[in-house]
């Protein structure tokens, strides 16, 4: 039997425990980590606080089913456009043409169904295809030409807006004409009661769309690729992700969703007006997205936060209207919320730094 060496006796008596480093996190650090892992938490907290503050200030009127459902109806279009904008911003891009894509898609749907006498189903399909084609153009220029998304979509915003006015001759299609010849275009105006609350199909469509996109982004390989491209495009490419294909699908899908928002907007507004292109739909969508906690640097955020962001703007707007406040207060508070959201995002991002 081999004799035990002297140094082995010393080693056998030594402490064999592994060194451990206990990190005692402060309450602020724990909050920071929680918000980093749950990006929709901040807009949800702000939404609840807004509801509570206006509820206390205004009273029971604010909590009526009529008021709350009216807020949902008012933010439906912005919520859908915000969902489209979220997909693009998650890839560290931005789409300034979302709003005008929606308007030209609505104009195409209306003209095909009312002016050209096409079946409503075909008119809707053509409008959706037009929106997807606009998004595809953006995707080609960003992914393959490697042009900056801001410049590309600023250019297509001007092109699509001019095309909208040239094609339509700035003629509005009346509500009664749509009702008589293409009632399908007013599908999302249909309403039903849930207790004392009145909901439209447009509101339901918005919520369903956001939930579907939330599932896709969080539980599919494509969704993980979208976040990876936004976080670090070069690293994503080296890991085997086809970044160009991801960008193409994101911009095309954003255009398709904008066209879907056009269908919902026809139900909401009744008539189809080309001059709606000058409305700041795109700015409202970006506002909802940023307030909803989607990082402008890409790769972080939850699409549920975008819905909460749209609801925050709706609650603030409705609350100030009920208080009889100057409309400029809404603009001021929106600006404060945007700056606050970006500041919080920067603070939260330090966790991963």
Short mmCIF file of C-alpha atoms in Angstrom, two decimals:
data_model
loop_
_atom_site.label_atom_id
_atom_site.label_comp_id
_atom_site.label_asym_id
_atom_site.label_seq_id
_atom_site.Cartn_x
_atom_site.Cartn_y
_atom_site.Cartn_z
CA UNK A 1 0.00 0.00 0.00
CA UNK A 2 1.39 3.41 -0.97
CA UNK A 3 2.55 5.57 1.90
CA UNK A 4 0.68 8.88 2.40
CA UNK A 5 2.99 11.79 1.73
CA UNK A 6 3.32 14.63 4.23
CA UNK A 7 1.86 17.27 1.89
CA UNK A 8 -1.22 15.08 1.31
CA UNK A 9 -1.91 15.06 5.06
CA UNK A 10 -1.86 18.86 5.04
CA UNK A 11 -4.20 19.04 2.02
CA UNK A 12 -6.69 16.61 3.54
CA UNK A 13 -7.02 18.80 6.61
CA UNK A 14 -7.45 22.03 4.64
CA UNK A 15 -10.77 23.81 4.03
CA UNK A 16 -12.39 22.52 0.84
CA UNK A 17 -15.31 24.98 0.69
CA UNK A 18 -15.72 27.08 -2.47
CA UNK A 19 -15.44 30.83 -2.18
CA UNK A 20 -18.80 32.58 -2.43
CA UNK A 21 -19.55 36.25 -2.94
CA UNK A 22 -22.77 37.46 -1.36
CA UNK A 23 -24.10 40.49 -3.15
CA UNK A 24 -26.47 42.46 -0.96
CA UNK A 25 -28.72 44.41 -3.31
CA UNK A 26 -30.37 47.59 -2.11
CA UNK A 27 -34.11 48.14 -2.57
CA UNK A 28 -33.39 50.48 -5.48
CA UNK A 29 -31.22 47.83 -7.20
CA UNK A 30 -33.93 45.20 -6.73
CA UNK A 31 -36.49 47.53 -8.29
CA UNK A 32 -34.11 48.24 -11.16
CA UNK A 33 -33.64 44.53 -11.82
CA UNK A 34 -37.38 43.87 -11.61
CA UNK A 35 -38.17 46.62 -14.12
CA UNK A 36 -35.39 45.33 -16.40
CA UNK A 37 -36.90 41.84 -16.43
CA UNK A 38 -40.51 43.10 -16.67
CA UNK A 39 -40.49 45.99 -19.20
CA UNK A 40 -44.29 46.36 -19.24
CA UNK A 41 -44.36 47.07 -15.49
CA UNK A 42 -43.49 50.79 -15.72
CA UNK A 43 -46.27 51.78 -18.18
CA UNK A 44 -48.75 49.60 -16.25
CA UNK A 45 -47.88 51.38 -12.99
CA UNK A 46 -48.16 54.80 -14.69
CA UNK A 47 -51.53 53.77 -16.20
CA UNK A 48 -52.92 52.68 -12.82
CA UNK A 49 -51.64 55.86 -11.15
CA UNK A 50 -53.23 58.00 -13.90
CA UNK A 51 -56.57 56.24 -13.45
CA UNK A 52 -56.41 56.66 -9.66
CA UNK A 53 -55.43 60.35 -9.83
CA UNK A 54 -58.14 61.29 -12.33
CA UNK A 55 -60.63 59.08 -10.50
CA UNK A 56 -59.98 60.95 -7.23
CA UNK A 57 -60.02 64.35 -8.98
CA UNK A 58 -63.11 63.82 -11.11
CA UNK A 59 -65.03 61.34 -9.00
CA UNK A 60 -67.33 58.48 -9.94
CA UNK A 61 -68.02 59.85 -13.41
CA UNK A 62 -64.53 58.88 -14.52
CA UNK A 63 -65.05 55.24 -13.52
CA UNK A 64 -68.30 54.90 -15.45
CA UNK A 65 -68.39 52.13 -18.05
CA UNK A 66 -69.18 54.74 -20.71
CA UNK A 67 -66.01 56.74 -20.00
CA UNK A 68 -63.69 53.75 -19.79
CA UNK A 69 -65.01 52.10 -22.96
CA UNK A 70 -64.88 55.43 -24.81
CA UNK A 71 -61.18 55.66 -23.94
CA UNK A 72 -60.65 52.18 -25.42
CA UNK A 73 -62.51 53.15 -28.61
CA UNK A 74 -60.43 56.31 -28.98
CA UNK A 75 -57.08 54.53 -28.65
CA UNK A 76 -57.89 51.55 -30.89
CA UNK A 77 -56.29 52.97 -34.06
CA UNK A 78 -53.25 54.35 -32.23
CA UNK A 79 -52.88 51.01 -30.44
CA UNK A 80 -52.72 49.11 -33.74
CA UNK A 81 -50.29 51.59 -35.30
CA UNK A 82 -48.25 51.46 -32.10
CA UNK A 83 -48.03 47.68 -32.43
CA UNK A 84 -46.63 48.10 -35.95
CA UNK A 85 -44.18 50.75 -34.77
CA UNK A 86 -43.09 48.51 -31.88
CA UNK A 87 -41.93 45.77 -34.24
CA UNK A 88 -39.74 48.25 -36.12
CA UNK A 89 -38.32 49.95 -33.02
CA UNK A 90 -37.44 46.57 -31.48
CA UNK A 91 -35.00 46.15 -34.39
CA UNK A 92 -33.45 49.54 -33.49
CA UNK A 93 -35.24 51.21 -36.42
CA UNK A 94 -38.15 53.60 -36.82
CA UNK A 95 -40.93 53.96 -39.38
CA UNK A 96 -42.14 57.51 -40.03
CA UNK A 97 -44.45 56.35 -42.82
CA UNK A 98 -46.81 54.19 -40.72
CA UNK A 99 -49.54 56.85 -40.53
CA UNK A 100 -49.67 57.67 -44.25
CA UNK A 101 -49.53 53.96 -45.17
CA UNK A 102 -52.71 53.57 -43.12
CA UNK A 103 -54.41 56.48 -44.89
CA UNK A 104 -53.53 55.41 -48.45
CA UNK A 105 -54.63 51.84 -47.65
CA UNK A 106 -58.00 53.17 -46.49
CA UNK A 107 -58.32 55.31 -49.64
CA UNK A 108 -57.51 52.31 -51.84
CA UNK A 109 -60.05 50.13 -50.03
CA UNK A 110 -62.72 52.80 -50.37
CA UNK A 111 -62.10 53.53 -54.05
CA UNK A 112 -61.96 49.85 -55.01
CA UNK A 113 -65.24 49.10 -53.25
CA UNK A 114 -67.23 52.31 -53.88
CA UNK A 115 -65.77 53.94 -57.00
CA UNK A 116 -64.80 50.79 -58.93
CA UNK A 117 -67.61 48.56 -57.68
CA UNK A 118 -65.34 45.69 -56.62
CA UNK A 119 -66.53 43.14 -54.03
CA UNK A 120 -65.75 44.42 -50.53
CA UNK A 121 -63.61 41.39 -49.68
CA UNK A 122 -61.42 42.02 -52.73
CA UNK A 123 -61.19 45.74 -51.93
CA UNK A 124 -59.99 44.96 -48.39
CA UNK A 125 -57.45 42.44 -49.73
CA UNK A 126 -56.07 45.00 -52.21
CA UNK A 127 -55.80 47.61 -49.45
CA UNK A 128 -53.95 45.18 -47.18
CA UNK A 129 -51.63 44.23 -50.04
CA UNK A 130 -50.90 47.92 -50.72
CA UNK A 131 -49.90 48.47 -47.10
CA UNK A 132 -47.68 45.39 -47.12
CA UNK A 133 -46.06 46.57 -50.38
CA UNK A 134 -45.18 49.94 -48.81
CA UNK A 135 -43.65 48.14 -45.85
CA UNK A 136 -41.76 45.81 -48.20
CA UNK A 137 -40.25 48.83 -49.96
CA UNK A 138 -39.05 50.19 -46.61
CA UNK A 139 -37.61 46.79 -45.72
CA UNK A 140 -35.72 46.46 -49.01
CA UNK A 141 -34.12 49.88 -48.63
CA UNK A 142 -33.18 49.31 -44.98
CA UNK A 143 -32.07 45.65 -45.15
CA UNK A 144 -30.40 45.43 -48.57
CA UNK A 145 -29.46 49.01 -49.40
CA UNK A 146 -28.40 49.51 -45.77
CA UNK A 147 -29.89 53.01 -45.67
CA UNK A 148 -30.77 54.55 -42.28
CA UNK A 149 -34.40 53.72 -41.32
CA UNK A 150 -35.11 57.33 -40.35
CA UNK A 151 -34.08 58.66 -43.79
CA UNK A 152 -35.77 55.83 -45.70
CA UNK A 153 -39.13 56.19 -43.97
CA UNK A 154 -38.96 59.99 -44.08
CA UNK A 155 -38.59 59.67 -47.84
CA UNK A 156 -41.37 57.09 -48.24
CA UNK A 157 -43.59 59.20 -45.98
CA UNK A 158 -43.38 62.03 -48.52
CA UNK A 159 -43.78 59.67 -51.49
CA UNK A 160 -46.81 57.87 -50.04
CA UNK A 161 -48.46 61.11 -48.91
CA UNK A 162 -48.08 62.70 -52.36
CA UNK A 163 -49.32 59.51 -54.04
CA UNK A 164 -52.31 59.50 -51.72
CA UNK A 165 -53.39 63.01 -52.75
CA UNK A 166 -52.65 62.49 -56.46
CA UNK A 167 -54.49 59.17 -56.62
CA UNK A 168 -57.55 60.32 -54.64
CA UNK A 169 -57.70 63.90 -56.00
CA UNK A 170 -58.31 64.68 -52.31
CA UNK A 171 -61.93 63.54 -52.62
CA UNK A 172 -63.63 62.18 -49.53
CA UNK A 173 -65.74 59.02 -49.77
CA UNK A 174 -68.89 59.65 -47.77
CA UNK A 175 -70.11 57.51 -44.90
CA UNK A 176 -73.47 56.82 -46.59
CA UNK A 177 -71.78 55.61 -49.79
CA UNK A 178 -69.63 53.18 -47.83
CA UNK A 179 -72.68 51.93 -45.91
CA UNK A 180 -74.70 51.39 -49.08
CA UNK A 181 -72.05 49.84 -51.32
CA UNK A 182 -69.44 48.31 -49.01
CA UNK A 183 -70.80 47.66 -45.50
CA UNK A 184 -67.91 45.27 -44.85
CA UNK A 185 -65.61 48.29 -44.56
CA UNK A 186 -67.63 49.33 -41.49
CA UNK A 187 -67.22 45.90 -39.87
CA UNK A 188 -65.13 47.16 -36.95
CA UNK A 189 -67.74 49.77 -36.04
CA UNK A 190 -70.10 47.02 -34.87
CA UNK A 191 -70.65 47.17 -31.13
CA UNK A 192 -71.96 44.90 -28.40
CA UNK A 193 -72.61 45.18 -24.68
CA UNK A 194 -70.71 43.54 -21.85
CA UNK A 195 -72.84 44.43 -18.86
CA UNK A 196 -73.17 48.21 -19.06
CA UNK A 197 -69.99 48.60 -21.14
CA UNK A 198 -70.23 49.05 -24.91
CA UNK A 199 -67.32 47.61 -26.89
CA UNK A 200 -66.68 47.74 -30.63
CA UNK A 201 -65.07 45.07 -32.77
CA UNK A 202 -62.26 47.59 -33.37
CA UNK A 203 -61.35 47.50 -29.66
CA UNK A 204 -61.46 43.70 -29.62
CA UNK A 205 -59.30 43.56 -32.77
CA UNK A 206 -56.70 45.84 -31.15
CA UNK A 207 -56.42 43.72 -28.02
CA UNK A 208 -56.33 40.44 -29.97
CA UNK A 209 -53.63 41.77 -32.33
CA UNK A 210 -51.43 42.87 -29.43
CA UNK A 211 -51.85 39.53 -27.64
CA UNK A 212 -51.01 37.57 -30.80
CA UNK A 213 -47.90 39.69 -31.42
CA UNK A 214 -46.90 39.32 -27.75
CA UNK A 215 -47.05 35.54 -28.11
CA UNK A 216 -45.12 35.58 -31.39
CA UNK A 217 -42.39 37.86 -30.00
CA UNK A 218 -41.96 35.87 -26.79
CA UNK A 219 -42.58 32.27 -27.82
CA UNK A 220 -41.28 31.84 -31.38
CA UNK A 221 -37.83 31.76 -32.94
CA UNK A 222 -38.74 34.70 -35.19
CA UNK A 223 -39.62 36.80 -32.15
CA UNK A 224 -36.30 36.01 -30.49
CA UNK A 225 -34.52 36.93 -33.72
CA UNK A 226 -36.28 40.33 -33.77
CA UNK A 227 -34.98 41.10 -30.27
CA UNK A 228 -31.50 39.80 -31.16
CA UNK A 229 -31.26 41.99 -34.27
CA UNK A 230 -32.30 45.04 -32.26
CA UNK A 231 -29.88 44.29 -29.43
CA UNK A 232 -26.80 43.81 -31.67
CA UNK A 233 -27.25 43.24 -35.39
CA UNK A 234 -23.65 42.18 -36.03
CA UNK A 235 -23.68 39.68 -33.18
CA UNK A 236 -27.02 38.32 -34.41
CA UNK A 237 -25.56 37.87 -37.88
CA UNK A 238 -22.50 36.04 -36.52
CA UNK A 239 -24.77 33.71 -34.54
CA UNK A 240 -26.47 32.57 -37.75
CA UNK A 241 -29.56 34.78 -37.79
CA UNK A 242 -30.55 35.99 -41.26
CA UNK A 243 -30.75 39.63 -40.25
CA UNK A 244 -31.80 40.90 -43.68
CA UNK A 245 -34.73 38.51 -43.81
CA UNK A 246 -35.78 39.51 -40.28
CA UNK A 247 -35.72 43.22 -41.17
CA UNK A 248 -37.67 42.57 -44.38
CA UNK A 249 -40.41 40.67 -42.57
CA UNK A 250 -40.60 43.25 -39.77
CA UNK A 251 -41.11 46.23 -42.12
CA UNK A 252 -43.50 44.29 -44.36
CA UNK A 253 -45.55 43.15 -41.37
CA UNK A 254 -45.57 46.72 -40.04
CA UNK A 255 -47.03 47.91 -43.37
CA UNK A 256 -49.63 45.14 -43.30
CA UNK A 257 -50.66 46.05 -39.74
CA UNK A 258 -50.91 49.72 -40.77
CA UNK A 259 -53.28 48.65 -43.57
CA UNK A 260 -55.30 46.68 -41.03
CA UNK A 261 -55.48 49.87 -38.94
CA UNK A 262 -56.94 51.52 -42.08
CA UNK A 263 -59.82 49.03 -42.09
CA UNK A 264 -60.45 49.68 -38.39
CA UNK A 265 -60.26 53.46 -38.94
CA UNK A 266 -62.97 53.31 -41.62
CA UNK A 267 -65.26 51.72 -39.08
CA UNK A 268 -64.27 54.30 -36.47
CA UNK A 269 -64.55 57.40 -38.69
CA UNK A 270 -67.29 56.31 -41.11
CA UNK A 271 -66.06 58.29 -44.10
CA UNK A 272 -62.70 57.92 -45.87
CA UNK A 273 -60.74 61.16 -46.16
CA UNK A 274 -57.36 61.43 -47.92
CA UNK A 275 -56.65 64.59 -45.91
CA UNK A 276 -56.32 62.40 -42.80
CA UNK A 277 -52.73 61.93 -44.01
CA UNK A 278 -51.84 65.25 -42.37
CA UNK A 279 -53.06 63.97 -38.98
CA UNK A 280 -50.21 63.10 -36.61
CA UNK A 281 -51.11 59.41 -36.41
CA UNK A 282 -47.47 58.41 -36.68
CA UNK A 283 -46.41 60.75 -33.88
CA UNK A 284 -49.18 59.34 -31.69
CA UNK A 285 -48.01 55.78 -32.43
CA UNK A 286 -44.39 56.63 -31.57
CA UNK A 287 -45.59 58.36 -28.40
CA UNK A 288 -47.55 55.27 -27.30
CA UNK A 289 -44.56 53.06 -28.07
CA UNK A 290 -42.03 55.17 -26.17
CA UNK A 291 -44.30 55.73 -23.17
CA UNK A 292 -44.97 51.99 -23.28
CA UNK A 293 -41.34 51.30 -22.43
CA UNK A 294 -40.06 50.16 -25.85
CA UNK A 295 -36.40 51.14 -25.98
CA UNK A 296 -35.51 53.39 -28.91
CA UNK A 297 -32.11 51.67 -28.91
CA UNK A 298 -33.79 48.38 -29.84
CA UNK A 299 -33.83 44.90 -28.37
CA UNK A 300 -35.84 45.65 -25.22
CA UNK A 301 -39.47 46.14 -24.33
CA UNK A 302 -42.84 44.40 -24.35
CA UNK A 303 -45.58 45.04 -26.88
CA UNK A 304 -48.06 44.91 -23.98
CA UNK A 305 -46.37 48.10 -22.78
CA UNK A 306 -47.31 49.78 -26.07
CA UNK A 307 -50.99 49.05 -25.41
CA UNK A 308 -50.59 50.44 -21.89
CA UNK A 309 -48.82 53.50 -23.36
CA UNK A 310 -51.73 54.17 -25.73
CA UNK A 311 -54.14 53.80 -22.81
CA UNK A 312 -52.10 56.25 -20.72
CA UNK A 313 -52.43 58.90 -23.44
CA UNK A 314 -56.16 58.11 -23.71
CA UNK A 315 -56.70 58.35 -19.95
CA UNK A 316 -54.78 61.64 -19.68
CA UNK A 317 -56.67 63.12 -22.64
CA UNK A 318 -60.08 62.04 -21.34
CA UNK A 319 -59.31 63.13 -17.78
CA UNK A 320 -58.20 66.61 -18.83
CA UNK A 321 -61.24 66.98 -21.10
CA UNK A 322 -63.57 66.07 -18.24
CA UNK A 323 -61.79 68.61 -16.02
CA UNK A 324 -62.26 71.29 -18.70
CA UNK A 325 -58.51 71.93 -18.85
CA UNK A 326 -56.74 73.73 -21.68
CA UNK A 327 -55.89 71.18 -24.43
CA UNK A 328 -52.26 72.32 -24.28
CA UNK A 329 -51.95 70.60 -20.89
CA UNK A 330 -52.35 67.29 -22.70
CA UNK A 331 -49.46 68.21 -25.02
CA UNK A 332 -47.33 69.29 -22.06
CA UNK A 333 -48.00 66.12 -20.04
CA UNK A 334 -47.37 63.93 -23.09
CA UNK A 335 -43.96 65.58 -23.53
CA UNK A 336 -43.14 64.99 -19.85
CA UNK A 337 -44.18 61.34 -20.14
CA UNK A 338 -42.01 60.81 -23.24
CA UNK A 339 -38.90 62.31 -21.61
CA UNK A 340 -39.61 60.40 -18.39
CA UNK A 341 -40.01 57.11 -20.28
CA UNK A 342 -36.66 57.54 -22.08
CA UNK A 343 -34.93 58.52 -18.82
CA UNK A 344 -36.30 55.43 -17.06
CA UNK A 345 -35.25 53.25 -20.00
CA UNK A 346 -31.68 54.59 -19.76
CA UNK A 347 -31.65 53.92 -16.00
CA UNK A 348 -32.99 50.37 -16.43
CA UNK A 349 -30.48 49.57 -19.21
CA UNK A 350 -27.61 50.14 -16.75
CA UNK A 351 -28.49 46.75 -15.23
CA UNK A 352 -27.13 44.97 -18.30
CA UNK A 353 -24.21 47.37 -18.75
#
